[in-house]
Coordinates of C-alpha atoms in Angstrom, one line a residue:
X13 CA -11.6 2.0 12.4
X14 CA -14.5 1.2 10.3
X15 CA -17.9 -0.1 11.3
X16 CA -19.7 -2.3 8.5
X17 CA -23.1 -3.0 8.4
X18 CA -25.3 -4.9 5.7
X19 CA -28.5 -3.4 6.7
X20 CA -28.7 -0.8 4.0
X21 CA -27.8 -3.4 1.1
X22 CA -30.5 -4.2 -1.2
X23 CA -29.3 -7.7 -2.6
X24 CA -28.2 -11.1 -1.1
X25 CA -25.3 -11.3 -3.6
X26 CA -23.9 -7.9 -2.3
X27 CA -24.2 -8.9 1.2
X28 CA -22.7 -12.4 0.7
X29 CA -19.6 -10.4 -1.3
X30 CA -19.2 -8.1 1.6
X31 CA -19.1 -11.2 3.7
X32 CA -16.3 -12.7 1.5
X33 CA -14.2 -9.4 1.6
X34 CA -14.3 -8.9 5.3
X35 CA -14.0 -12.4 6.7
X36 CA -12.3 -15.6 5.6
X37 CA -14.1 -19.0 5.3
X38 CA -14.0 -20.1 9.0
X39 CA -15.6 -16.5 9.8
X40 CA -12.5 -15.0 11.2
X41 CA -12.6 -11.2 10.6
X42 CA -10.1 -10.0 7.8
X43 CA -10.8 -6.3 8.7
X44 CA -9.6 -6.0 12.2
X45 CA -10.8 -3.0 14.5
X46 CA -7.6 -0.9 15.4
X47 CA -9.0 -0.6 18.9
X48 CA -8.8 -4.2 19.5
X49 CA -5.4 -4.5 18.6
X50 CA -4.2 -1.6 20.7
X51 CA -6.4 -2.7 24.0
X52 CA -8.4 0.7 23.6
X53 CA -12.1 0.9 25.0
X54 CA -13.8 3.3 23.0
X55 CA -14.5 3.8 19.3
X56 CA -13.6 7.6 19.7
X57 CA -9.8 6.7 20.6
X58 CA -10.0 4.1 18.0
X59 CA -10.7 6.5 15.4
X60 CA -8.1 9.0 16.7
X61 CA -5.4 6.5 16.9
X62 CA -6.2 5.4 13.5
X63 CA -6.2 8.6 12.2
X64 CA -2.3 9.0 13.4
X65 CA -1.3 7.0 10.8
X66 CA -0.2 8.9 7.6
X67 CA -1.1 12.3 9.0
X68 CA 0.9 15.2 10.3
X69 CA 0.2 16.4 13.7
X70 CA -1.3 19.7 12.7
X71 CA -4.2 18.0 10.9
X72 CA -5.4 16.1 13.8
X73 CA -6.3 16.6 17.6
X74 CA -4.5 14.4 20.4
X75 CA -7.0 13.9 23.3
X76 CA -5.9 14.2 26.8
X77 CA -6.5 10.5 27.7
X78 CA -3.4 9.9 25.8
X79 CA -1.0 11.6 28.1
X80 CA -1.5 12.6 32.0
X81 CA 1.3 15.1 31.4
X82 CA -0.2 16.5 28.2
X83 CA -3.8 16.8 30.1
X84 CA -2.2 18.5 33.0
X85 CA -0.4 21.1 30.7
X86 CA -3.5 21.8 29.1
X87 CA -5.4 22.2 32.2
X88 CA -2.9 25.0 33.5
X89 CA -2.9 26.7 30.0
X90 CA -6.9 27.0 30.3
X91 CA -6.4 28.6 33.6
X92 CA -4.2 30.9 32.7
X93 CA -6.5 31.9 29.7
X94 CA -9.4 32.5 32.0
X95 CA -7.6 34.6 34.1
X96 CA -6.2 36.8 31.1
X97 CA -9.9 36.7 29.8
X98 CA -11.1 38.0 33.1
X99 CA -8.5 41.0 33.3
X100 CA -9.7 41.9 29.7
X101 CA -13.1 42.0 30.5
X102 CA -12.8 44.1 33.6
X103 CA -10.9 46.6 31.5
X104 CA -13.4 46.4 28.7
X105 CA -16.5 47.0 31.2
X106 CA -14.4 49.9 32.9
X107 CA -14.0 51.5 29.5
X108 CA -17.5 51.3 28.4
X109 CA -18.7 52.4 31.5
X110 CA -16.4 55.5 31.8
X111 CA -16.0 56.5 28.3
X112 CA -19.1 54.8 26.4
X113 CA -16.7 53.1 24.0
X114 CA -17.6 49.4 23.3
X115 CA -14.8 46.9 22.4
X116 CA -15.5 44.0 20.4
X117 CA -15.1 40.3 21.9
X118 CA -11.5 40.6 20.4
X119 CA -11.2 43.6 22.9
X120 CA -10.6 46.3 19.9
X121 CA -12.5 48.8 18.0
X122 CA -12.3 50.7 14.5
X123 CA -13.2 54.4 15.0
X124 CA -13.5 56.4 11.8
X125 CA -11.1 59.7 12.0
X126 CA -14.2 62.0 11.6
X127 CA -15.5 60.7 14.7
X128 CA -15.3 62.6 18.0
X129 CA -14.4 59.5 19.6
X130 CA -11.0 59.4 18.3
X131 CA -9.9 61.8 20.9
X132 CA -11.6 60.1 23.9
X133 CA -10.0 56.8 22.7
X134 CA -6.4 58.2 22.5
X135 CA -6.8 59.5 26.0
X136 CA -7.5 56.0 27.6
X137 CA -4.5 54.6 29.2
X138 CA -5.6 51.1 28.8
X139 CA -6.0 51.6 25.0
X140 CA -3.3 51.4 22.2
X141 CA -3.2 52.2 18.7
X142 CA -2.6 48.9 16.6
X143 CA -3.5 49.7 13.0
X144 CA -4.3 53.1 11.2
X145 CA -5.2 54.0 7.5
X146 CA -6.5 57.1 5.6
X147 CA -10.2 56.8 7.1
X148 CA -9.6 55.1 10.4
X149 CA -7.6 54.0 13.6
X150 CA -8.0 50.8 15.1
X151 CA -7.5 50.6 19.1
X152 CA -6.9 47.7 21.3
X153 CA -6.8 46.9 25.1
X154 CA -3.0 47.5 26.3
X155 CA -1.4 44.7 28.3
X156 CA -0.1 45.8 31.7
X157 CA 2.7 44.0 33.5
X158 CA 0.4 41.5 35.2
X159 CA -1.1 40.5 31.9
X160 CA 2.2 40.1 30.3
X161 CA 3.5 37.8 32.9
X162 CA 0.3 35.8 32.3
X163 CA 1.0 35.8 28.7
X164 CA 4.5 34.5 28.9
X165 CA 3.4 31.7 31.0
X166 CA 0.8 30.7 28.3
X167 CA 3.5 30.9 25.6
X168 CA 5.8 28.7 27.8
X169 CA 3.0 26.3 28.4
X170 CA 2.3 26.5 24.4
X171 CA 6.0 25.0 24.0
X172 CA 5.5 22.3 26.6
X173 CA 2.2 21.1 25.1
X174 CA 3.6 21.0 21.5
X175 CA 6.6 18.9 22.9
X176 CA 4.4 16.5 24.5
X177 CA 1.9 16.2 21.6
X178 CA 4.7 15.2 19.6
X179 CA 5.9 12.7 22.0
X180 CA 2.4 11.3 22.0
X181 CA 2.6 10.9 18.1
X182 CA 5.9 8.9 18.1
X183 CA 4.4 6.8 20.6
X184 CA 1.3 6.2 19.0
X185 CA 3.1 5.8 15.7
X186 CA 5.1 3.2 17.1
X187 CA 2.2 1.2 18.6
X188 CA 0.3 1.5 15.3
X189 CA 3.5 0.4 13.2
X190 CA 3.6 -2.7 14.8
X191 CA 0.3 -3.5 12.9
X192 CA 1.2 -1.9 9.6
X193 CA 0.5 -5.0 7.6
X194 CA -2.6 -5.4 9.2
X195 CA -3.8 -1.7 8.6
X196 CA -2.6 -1.7 5.1
X197 CA -4.7 -5.2 4.3
X198 CA -7.6 -3.5 6.0
X199 CA -7.3 -0.5 3.5
X200 CA -6.8 -2.8 0.6
X201 CA -9.9 -4.6 1.4
X202 CA -12.1 -1.6 2.4
X203 CA -11.0 -0.1 -0.9
X204 CA -12.0 -3.3 -2.9
X205 CA -15.4 -3.2 -1.1
X206 CA -15.8 0.4 -2.0
X207 CA -14.8 -0.2 -5.6
X208 CA -17.3 -3.2 -5.9
X209 CA -20.1 -1.2 -4.1
X210 CA -19.6 1.7 -6.6
X211 CA -19.4 -0.9 -9.6
X212 CA -22.9 -2.3 -8.5
X213 CA -24.4 1.0 -7.7
X214 CA -23.5 2.3 -11.1
X215 CA -24.7 -0.6 -12.9
X216 CA -27.9 -0.3 -11.3
X217 CA -28.5 3.2 -12.1
X218 CA -27.5 2.6 -15.8
X219 CA -29.1 -1.0 -16.2
X220 CA -26.0 -2.6 -17.1
X221 CA -25.7 -6.3 -17.8
X222 CA -23.0 -8.8 -17.3
X223 CA -21.2 -9.5 -20.5
X224 CA -20.2 -13.1 -21.4
X225 CA -16.7 -13.7 -21.8
X226 CA -15.8 -15.7 -25.0
X227 CA -12.3 -17.5 -25.5
X228 CA -13.0 -16.4 -29.5
X229 CA -12.1 -13.1 -30.2
X230 CA -15.3 -11.5 -31.0
X231 CA -17.6 -8.6 -29.9
X232 CA -21.4 -8.8 -30.0
X233 CA -23.3 -6.2 -28.6
X234 CA -27.5 -6.4 -28.6
X235 CA -29.2 -3.3 -28.0
X236 CA -26.2 -1.4 -26.8
X237 CA -26.5 2.2 -25.6
X238 CA -23.6 4.9 -25.3
X239 CA -24.3 6.1 -21.6
X240 CA -23.0 9.6 -22.0
X241 CA -25.2 10.1 -25.1
X242 CA -27.9 8.5 -23.5
X243 CA -27.7 10.8 -20.3
X244 CA -27.6 13.9 -22.7
X245 CA -30.6 12.9 -24.6
X246 CA -32.8 12.0 -21.4
X247 CA -31.7 15.6 -19.9
X248 CA -33.4 16.8 -23.6
X249 CA -36.4 14.8 -23.3
X250 CA -35.4 12.7 -26.1
X251 CA -35.2 8.9 -26.5
X252 CA -31.7 6.9 -27.1
X253 CA -31.7 4.4 -30.4
X254 CA -30.0 1.3 -29.3
X255 CA -27.2 0.1 -31.3
X256 CA -26.8 -3.6 -32.2
X257 CA -23.5 -5.0 -34.0
X258 CA -21.6 -8.2 -34.2
X259 CA -18.0 -7.8 -34.7
X260 CA -15.2 -10.5 -35.3
X261 CA -11.6 -10.6 -36.8
X262 CA -11.2 -8.7 -40.0
X263 CA -12.4 -5.1 -41.0
X264 CA -16.2 -3.7 -40.4
X265 CA -16.9 -0.5 -42.1
X266 CA -19.8 1.8 -40.9
X267 CA -20.9 4.4 -43.4
X268 CA -23.5 7.0 -43.3
X269 CA -23.9 10.9 -43.6
X270 CA -23.0 13.2 -40.8
X271 CA -25.6 13.2 -38.0
X272 CA -25.9 9.6 -38.9
X273 CA -24.4 8.4 -35.2
X274 CA -21.4 6.6 -36.7
X275 CA -18.9 7.7 -34.1
X276 CA -21.3 6.9 -31.4
X277 CA -21.7 3.4 -32.7
X278 CA -17.5 3.4 -33.0
X279 CA -17.4 4.6 -29.4
X280 CA -19.9 2.2 -28.1
X281 CA -17.6 -0.9 -29.3
X282 CA -14.9 0.5 -27.4
X283 CA -16.8 1.4 -24.3
X284 CA -18.2 -2.2 -24.0
X285 CA -14.7 -3.7 -24.5
X286 CA -13.0 -1.5 -22.1
X287 CA -15.8 -1.7 -19.5
X288 CA -15.6 -5.6 -19.6
X289 CA -11.7 -5.5 -19.3
X290 CA -12.2 -3.5 -16.4
X291 CA -14.5 -5.9 -14.7
X292 CA -17.7 -3.6 -15.3
X293 CA -21.1 -4.6 -16.4
X294 CA -22.0 -2.9 -19.7
X295 CA -24.7 -0.8 -21.4
X296 CA -26.6 -3.4 -23.3
X297 CA -29.4 -6.1 -23.3
X298 CA -26.8 -8.9 -24.0
X299 CA -23.2 -8.8 -24.8
X300 CA -20.5 -11.4 -25.8
X301 CA -16.8 -10.2 -25.4
X302 CA -13.5 -12.0 -26.4
X303 CA -11.0 -10.0 -24.4
X304 CA -8.2 -8.1 -26.3
X305 CA -4.5 -7.8 -25.9
X306 CA -4.2 -4.3 -27.3
X307 CA -6.8 -1.6 -28.1
X308 CA -6.0 1.3 -30.6
X309 CA -8.5 4.3 -30.8
X310 CA -8.1 6.9 -33.2
X311 CA -11.2 9.5 -32.8
X312 CA -11.4 13.2 -33.3
X313 CA -9.1 16.0 -34.6
X314 CA -5.8 15.4 -33.1
X315 CA -4.1 18.4 -34.5
X316 CA -0.9 19.6 -32.8
X317 CA -0.6 23.1 -32.5
X318 CA 2.8 23.1 -30.5
X319 CA 4.5 20.8 -33.1
X320 CA 2.8 22.7 -36.3
X321 CA 1.0 19.6 -37.7
X322 CA -2.0 19.7 -39.5
X323 CA -5.1 17.5 -38.3
X324 CA -4.2 15.0 -41.2
X325 CA -0.5 14.8 -40.1
X326 CA -1.4 14.3 -36.4
X327 CA -3.8 11.5 -37.6
X328 CA -1.1 9.8 -39.5
X329 CA 1.3 9.8 -36.3
X330 CA -1.5 8.3 -34.3
X331 CA -2.3 5.7 -37.0
X332 CA 1.2 4.5 -37.4
X333 CA 1.7 4.4 -33.5
X334 CA -1.2 1.9 -33.6
X335 CA -0.5 0.0 -36.3
X336 CA 3.2 -0.8 -34.9
X337 CA 1.6 -1.7 -31.3
X338 CA -1.6 -4.0 -32.6
X339 CA -0.8 -7.7 -32.1
X340 CA -2.8 -10.8 -31.9
X341 CA -6.4 -10.2 -30.6
X342 CA -6.3 -6.6 -31.0
X343 CA -9.4 -4.1 -31.1
X344 CA -8.6 -1.4 -33.7
X345 CA -11.1 1.6 -33.8
X346 CA -10.8 4.6 -36.4
X347 CA -13.1 7.4 -37.0
X348 CA -13.5 8.8 -40.4
X349 CA -9.7 8.4 -41.5
X350 CA -8.2 10.6 -44.1
X351 CA -11.1 13.2 -43.9
X352 CA -8.6 15.9 -43.6
X353 CA -7.0 15.5 -47.1
X354 CA -8.5 15.5 -50.6
X355 CA -11.2 13.0 -51.2
X356 CA -9.3 11.3 -54.2
X357 CA -6.3 10.5 -52.0
X358 CA -8.5 10.0 -48.8
X359 CA -10.5 7.2 -50.8
X360 CA -7.3 5.7 -51.8
X361 CA -5.8 5.7 -48.3
X362 CA -9.0 4.4 -46.7
X363 CA -9.2 1.5 -49.1
X364 CA -5.3 0.7 -48.6
X365 CA -5.9 0.7 -44.6
X366 CA -8.8 -1.7 -45.3
X367 CA -6.6 -4.0 -47.5
X368 CA -3.9 -4.0 -44.8
X369 CA -6.1 -4.7 -41.8
X370 CA -8.5 -7.4 -43.2
X371 CA -6.4 -10.4 -43.2
X372 CA -5.0 -9.3 -39.6
X373 CA -6.2 -11.2 -36.4
X374 CA -7.7 -7.6 -35.3
X375 CA -11.2 -6.4 -34.9
X376 CA -11.2 -3.5 -36.9
X377 CA -13.9 -0.8 -36.9
X378 CA -13.6 1.9 -39.4
X379 CA -16.1 4.6 -39.7
X380 CA -15.9 6.6 -43.1
X381 CA -17.8 8.8 -45.7
X382 CA -15.9 6.7 -48.7
X383 CA -17.5 3.6 -50.4
X384 CA -15.3 0.5 -49.2
X385 CA -14.9 -1.9 -52.3
X386 CA -12.8 -4.5 -50.7
X387 CA -15.4 -7.4 -50.7
X388 CA -13.7 -9.1 -47.7
X389 CA -14.7 -6.0 -45.5
X390 CA -18.1 -5.9 -43.8
X391 CA -20.1 -2.9 -44.5
X392 CA -22.8 -1.5 -42.2
X393 CA -24.8 1.4 -42.9
X394 CA -26.5 3.7 -40.6
X395 CA -30.2 3.3 -41.5
X396 CA -30.7 6.9 -41.5
X397 CA -33.6 8.1 -43.1
X398 CA -34.3 4.9 -45.3
X399 CA -37.8 4.5 -43.6
X400 CA -38.7 8.0 -42.7
X401 CA -42.0 9.3 -43.6
X402 CA -40.8 12.2 -45.7
X403 CA -44.2 13.7 -45.9
X404 CA -44.8 14.4 -42.3
X405 CA -41.0 15.2 -42.1
X406 CA -41.0 17.9 -44.6
X407 CA -44.5 19.1 -43.1
X408 CA -42.4 20.0 -39.8
X409 CA -39.6 21.4 -41.3
X410 CA -41.6 24.0 -43.1
X411 CA -42.9 25.5 -40.1
X412 CA -39.6 25.2 -38.2
X413 CA -37.1 27.7 -37.3
X414 CA -33.2 27.4 -38.3
X415 CA -32.2 26.0 -34.9
X416 CA -35.3 23.5 -34.7
X417 CA -34.7 21.7 -38.1
X418 CA -31.7 20.0 -37.3
X419 CA -33.4 18.6 -34.2
X420 CA -36.5 17.7 -36.3
X421 CA -34.4 15.5 -38.8
X422 CA -32.4 14.0 -35.6
X423 CA -35.8 12.5 -34.5
X424 CA -36.6 10.8 -37.6
X425 CA -33.1 9.2 -37.7
X426 CA -32.8 5.5 -37.3
X427 CA -29.4 5.1 -35.8
X428 CA -29.6 1.2 -36.1
X429 CA -26.9 -0.4 -38.2
X430 CA -27.7 -2.7 -41.2
X431 CA -25.3 -4.9 -43.1
X432 CA -25.2 -3.9 -46.7
X433 CA -24.3 -6.8 -48.9
X434 CA -21.6 -6.9 -51.9
X435 CA -22.9 -5.1 -54.9
X436 CA -25.8 -3.6 -53.0
X437 CA -26.1 0.3 -53.4
X438 CA -25.2 2.1 -50.3
X439 CA -28.0 4.7 -49.5
X440 CA -27.2 8.3 -49.4
X441 CA -28.4 10.5 -46.8
X442 CA -26.3 13.7 -47.2
X443 CA -28.1 15.0 -50.2
X444 CA -31.5 14.2 -48.6
X445 CA -30.4 16.2 -45.6
X446 CA -29.2 19.1 -47.7
X447 CA -32.1 19.3 -49.2
X448 CA -34.3 19.4 -46.3
X449 CA -32.2 22.0 -44.8
X450 CA -33.1 24.3 -47.8
X451 CA -29.8 23.9 -50.1
X452 CA -31.1 25.4 -53.4
X453 CA -32.5 22.4 -55.5
X454 CA -30.2 23.4 -58.3
X455 CA -27.1 22.3 -56.2
X456 CA -28.8 19.1 -55.3
X457 CA -29.8 18.1 -58.7
X458 CA -26.4 18.8 -59.9
X459 CA -24.9 16.6 -57.1
X460 CA -27.2 13.8 -57.9
X461 CA -26.1 14.0 -61.8
X462 CA -22.4 13.7 -60.7
X463 CA -23.3 10.7 -58.2
X464 CA -24.9 8.9 -61.2
X465 CA -22.0 9.4 -63.6
X466 CA -19.5 8.0 -60.9
X467 CA -21.6 4.7 -60.4

């Protein structure tokens, strides 16, 4: 049923793992060839016999070796088919020689009604009309009495062949059923082997590492990479900026302007946790993961058109479900909560959510535009343009078109996260980005005055 070879595998570890899967400690094979169970001699029979299990007869071919009766019936049918073809070929050659009309290999011909051959074809005794439309007529060989008798014999043989094939299926299925447990165990082990090899191949392709499983509920990522975002950037000839973070029970907030990669950082945390819990290696230089009992994720616009809920209403319903399902050792990921309502209420709601979660035994990671005032929460800021060379950046922007400016700014963005200590001013990139993209200076200056008043 399956031929396994380790010659194509690149590492000793993978070969040893395959050995564990297909054989026990004493060396006995745990994936047992079906042929050895049924006493069959050839791999071809083995494959066909295995195919019987779980497939309809119409989807497989039963070889003559399975039944002498079936072989004899098929031989008789083949002989009759040959006789019919011989009669048809003789008539076809005669029509070509006597009338100049050449039939197709299926012994028919389509003649346009405008052709002079129409009347000639109608006058030929061995042809009959089988189809007609507004522009053409289809003629086919007419079966004579001898041919009809042969066709009737073939149809009778077909019924006998179908009955014998059914008997073969029943017989083979019963023989295979005696080894159902072994076959199913083979399938389970082969499926597990396939999954292990796929994980190994995926890990190699994306340069993943084995995370360290911790008893403490933490999530530590060193130079982590969001695989999908990284692949997209590579396809565009750009580099991905790795992100590091240290998360533990309590609330961690990520702030920064749009274009700052807050959501990617949030998704990276969920990606590393989920990949670890499903037994995958993770995209990072190093990772320490304390497994979670519950993972709640609230990301993106969940507006429900069917229920008539606004984005904010759907967001609140999902938040309610997450908070009601959370328990000890939970990972809660919330992306820009309350961004769909007015800023005053949004700020108040965000502060209240942080206050509610900060003492819970959860790892809570929240991205937000709002400044979180709770000193118990950890504040991380996307570095953004903090270290950018603005003279060089503005020089590149001055000669760029509309569609190029955002890409240029993105090139200078630093997506790494820095911790902002209590009382330290959180950098503001939004006004810098708006200014560089050409928003009137009057608007930018007025916005800065408003910020100064609110500090």
